[in-house]
Amino acid sequence: MPSSFIESIRQVLRTKHYSLRTEKSYLYWVRYFIRFHQYMHPKDMQGCHIEQFLTFLSCNRGVSSATQNQALCALIFMFKHVLSMEFEGLKYGYAKKPKNLPTVLTPIEVALILRHLSAPYWLLTSLLYGCGLRLREALTLRVQNVNIEAQSLFVFRGKGAKDRYTLLPKQLNQPLQNQIQLVNEIHKNDLNNGNGLTSVPSALHRKYKSVLKDLSWQYLFPSTTTCCHPIDGYLCRHHIHESSFSKNLRNAVIKSNIQKRVTAHTFRHSFATQLLAQGSDIRTVQELLGHKDLRTTEIYTHVLGQNRAGTISPFDRLSDIVN
C-alpha cells in the first residue's frame, strides 16, 4: 500500500486534533487491515471486508472486546473521514465490554509496593494513589501544575480533554520539592548545552515557543534523554515512558508477594475506594477523579459492598439456632 495513503490518514487525524497515541493506534490497525486483505486498496472494499477482519480478530486472534472496538473505530474513521464511504447493516457493532469490578489494594499492600520502588517511581506511584491520577495524567504533570501552598494538583487535559484540580497529600510536599529541584538541575544542564525545550503539542509549541524553556513548563518526571519531537522535529526533553514505569511497578509487586493483578490504574481505583470508605461524598470523589458520569464512580460502592446494605448470610445465623 503506497505510503501516500497512510500519510493522508495521518493528516486527517492531525487536522481533527486526535492524540498521537490514537494516531499510532489507528494507523496500526489500518495497516493490519490492508495486509490481511492482501494489500487491496480500501476504496475497493466493502462492508464484508470489515466483517471478515473482525471475525479473524475475534476467532483466530482471540482479542478482547476493547481491542476489537479499537480496530473497528480505526476502520470506520478511515472509511468515513478519508474515503467518504459509509457502510450500513454491518454484522458487527461495537462489542460489549464485560462489567468487571476493579481490583483494589489495601493501604498495607500499597505501602508494601512503595517500599520496593525507588525514585522517581516511588513518587510517581504515590501520586497515583494519593491523588487518584491516571498514569498518563501523572506522567504529563509539569512543574507549574504543582501547587504546594494550596495542596492541589492541576490536571491539564485529562481524559476527555477536561481540566480539573485534585487534592495533594501533605506528606508528598517534601518529596515533590526534591523532585522539582532535580528537574531544575537537569533543565539547567540542558540550557548550558543549548537546549532546554520541553515537548508540547504542536499548537502549544507555536503559541508558547518563547516560554518553553522556562522551568515551569518542564515535566515533573523528565526522561533521562532528549529526543526529536515526533511532529515538529525540534530537540526536546519528554517525560518518562509508560513502559519504564510498568516494568518497575511489576518488579515491585513481585517483590511484595502480592497475589493480585496490579497496574497503574489499580492505585486510582484504590484511591476512590478509600475515600468512599472514609465517608467522602460520592460527588466529591467524582469530581476528584474527573468522571463525567456519576454511574462510573458508583462502581466503587459495589467494591466496598455497600450495595448489600449490611445483609447477613443465613449461614452466619446457624450458630444461633444450634446453640
Coordinates of C-alpha atoms in Angstrom, one line a residue, residues 157-300:
R157 CA -6.4 18.0 29.5
G158 CA -7.2 14.7 31.3
K159 CA -9.3 12.1 29.7
G160 CA -12.0 13.6 27.5
A161 CA -9.8 16.8 27.2
K162 CA -11.1 18.0 30.6
D163 CA -9.1 20.1 33.1
R164 CA -9.5 19.5 36.8
Y165 CA -8.0 20.1 40.2
T166 CA -7.3 17.3 42.7
L167 CA -6.0 17.1 46.2
L168 CA -2.3 16.8 47.1
P169 CA -1.2 14.8 50.1
K170 CA 0.8 16.9 52.6
Q171 CA 3.3 14.0 53.1
L172 CA 4.4 14.4 49.5
N173 CA 5.3 18.1 49.9
Q174 CA 9.0 17.5 50.6
P175 CA 9.4 14.7 48.0
L176 CA 7.8 17.0 45.4
Q177 CA 10.1 19.9 46.3
N178 CA 13.1 17.5 46.0
Q179 CA 11.9 16.3 42.6
I180 CA 11.4 19.9 41.3
Q181 CA 14.9 20.7 42.5
L182 CA 16.2 17.7 40.4
V183 CA 14.2 18.8 37.4
N184 CA 15.8 22.3 37.8
E185 CA 19.3 20.8 37.8
I186 CA 18.5 18.7 34.6
H187 CA 17.0 21.7 33.0
K188 CA 20.0 24.0 33.8
N189 CA 22.3 21.4 32.2
D190 CA 20.1 21.3 29.1
L191 CA 20.2 25.1 28.8
N192 CA 24.0 25.1 29.2
N193 CA 24.1 22.6 26.2
G194 CA 22.0 25.0 24.1
N195 CA 18.7 23.0 24.5
G196 CA 16.1 23.3 27.3
L197 CA 12.9 23.0 25.3
T198 CA 10.2 20.7 26.6
S199 CA 7.8 18.7 24.4
V200 CA 4.3 20.0 23.9
P201 CA 1.5 19.6 21.4
S202 CA 2.1 21.4 18.1
A203 CA -0.5 24.1 18.7
L204 CA 1.2 24.9 22.0
H205 CA 4.6 24.9 20.5
R206 CA 3.6 27.6 18.1
K207 CA 1.8 29.6 20.7
Y208 CA 4.2 29.4 23.6
K209 CA 7.5 28.8 21.9
S210 CA 9.2 31.7 23.7
V211 CA 8.5 30.3 27.2
L212 CA 9.0 26.6 26.6
K213 CA 12.5 26.9 28.1
D214 CA 11.1 28.1 31.4
L215 CA 11.4 25.7 34.4
S216 CA 7.6 25.9 35.0
W217 CA 7.0 24.1 31.6
Q218 CA 9.3 21.2 32.3
Y219 CA 7.9 17.8 33.0
L220 CA 7.9 16.8 36.7
F221 CA 9.2 13.4 35.6
P222 CA 11.5 14.1 32.7
S223 CA 13.1 11.4 30.5
T224 CA 16.8 10.7 31.0
T225 CA 17.5 11.6 27.4
T226 CA 16.4 14.2 24.9
C227 CA 14.7 13.3 21.6
C228 CA 13.2 14.9 18.4
H229 CA 9.6 16.0 18.6
P230 CA 7.6 13.4 16.6
I231 CA 5.6 16.2 14.7
D232 CA 7.6 19.4 14.8
G233 CA 11.1 17.9 14.8
Y234 CA 12.8 20.1 17.4
L235 CA 15.1 18.7 20.1
C236 CA 13.3 18.4 23.4
R237 CA 13.0 16.5 26.6
H238 CA 9.9 14.3 27.0
H239 CA 8.6 12.6 30.1
I240 CA 9.3 9.1 31.4
H241 CA 7.9 6.4 29.2
E242 CA 4.9 4.4 30.4
S243 CA 6.7 1.1 29.7
S244 CA 9.5 2.1 32.1
F245 CA 7.0 2.7 34.9
S246 CA 5.2 -0.5 34.2
K247 CA 8.4 -2.5 34.4
N248 CA 9.4 -1.0 37.7
L249 CA 5.9 -1.5 39.1
R250 CA 5.8 -5.1 38.1
N251 CA 9.1 -5.8 39.8
A252 CA 7.9 -4.1 43.0
V253 CA 4.7 -6.1 43.0
I254 CA 6.6 -9.4 42.6
K255 CA 9.0 -8.5 45.5
S256 CA 5.9 -7.5 47.6
N257 CA 4.5 -11.0 47.1
I258 CA 1.0 -9.5 46.4
Q259 CA -1.2 -12.0 44.6
K260 CA -3.3 -9.5 42.6
R261 CA -3.0 -8.1 39.1
V262 CA -1.7 -4.6 39.8
T263 CA -1.4 -1.9 37.2
A264 CA -1.0 1.8 37.4
H265 CA -4.8 2.2 37.3
T266 CA -5.2 -0.1 40.4
F267 CA -3.9 2.8 42.5
R268 CA -6.6 5.1 41.1
H269 CA -9.2 2.5 42.0
S270 CA -7.8 2.2 45.5
F271 CA -7.8 6.0 45.9
A272 CA -11.5 6.2 45.1
T273 CA -12.4 3.2 47.3
Q274 CA -10.5 4.5 50.3
L275 CA -12.2 7.9 50.0
L276 CA -15.6 6.4 50.0
A277 CA -14.7 4.0 52.9
Q278 CA -13.7 7.1 54.9
G279 CA -17.1 8.7 54.3
S280 CA -16.3 11.1 51.5
D281 CA -19.2 12.3 49.4
I282 CA -19.6 10.4 46.1
R283 CA -20.0 13.7 44.2
T284 CA -16.7 14.9 45.6
V285 CA -15.0 11.7 44.6
Q286 CA -16.5 12.0 41.1
E287 CA -15.0 15.5 40.8
L288 CA -11.6 14.5 42.0
L289 CA -11.5 11.5 39.6
G290 CA -12.8 13.6 36.7
H291 CA -15.7 11.3 35.9
K292 CA -18.3 12.7 33.6
D293 CA -21.0 10.3 34.7
L294 CA -21.7 9.6 38.4
R295 CA -22.5 6.0 37.4
T296 CA -18.8 5.5 36.7
T297 CA -18.0 6.5 40.2
E298 CA -20.7 4.4 41.7
I299 CA -18.9 1.2 40.8
Y300 CA -16.6 1.8 43.8

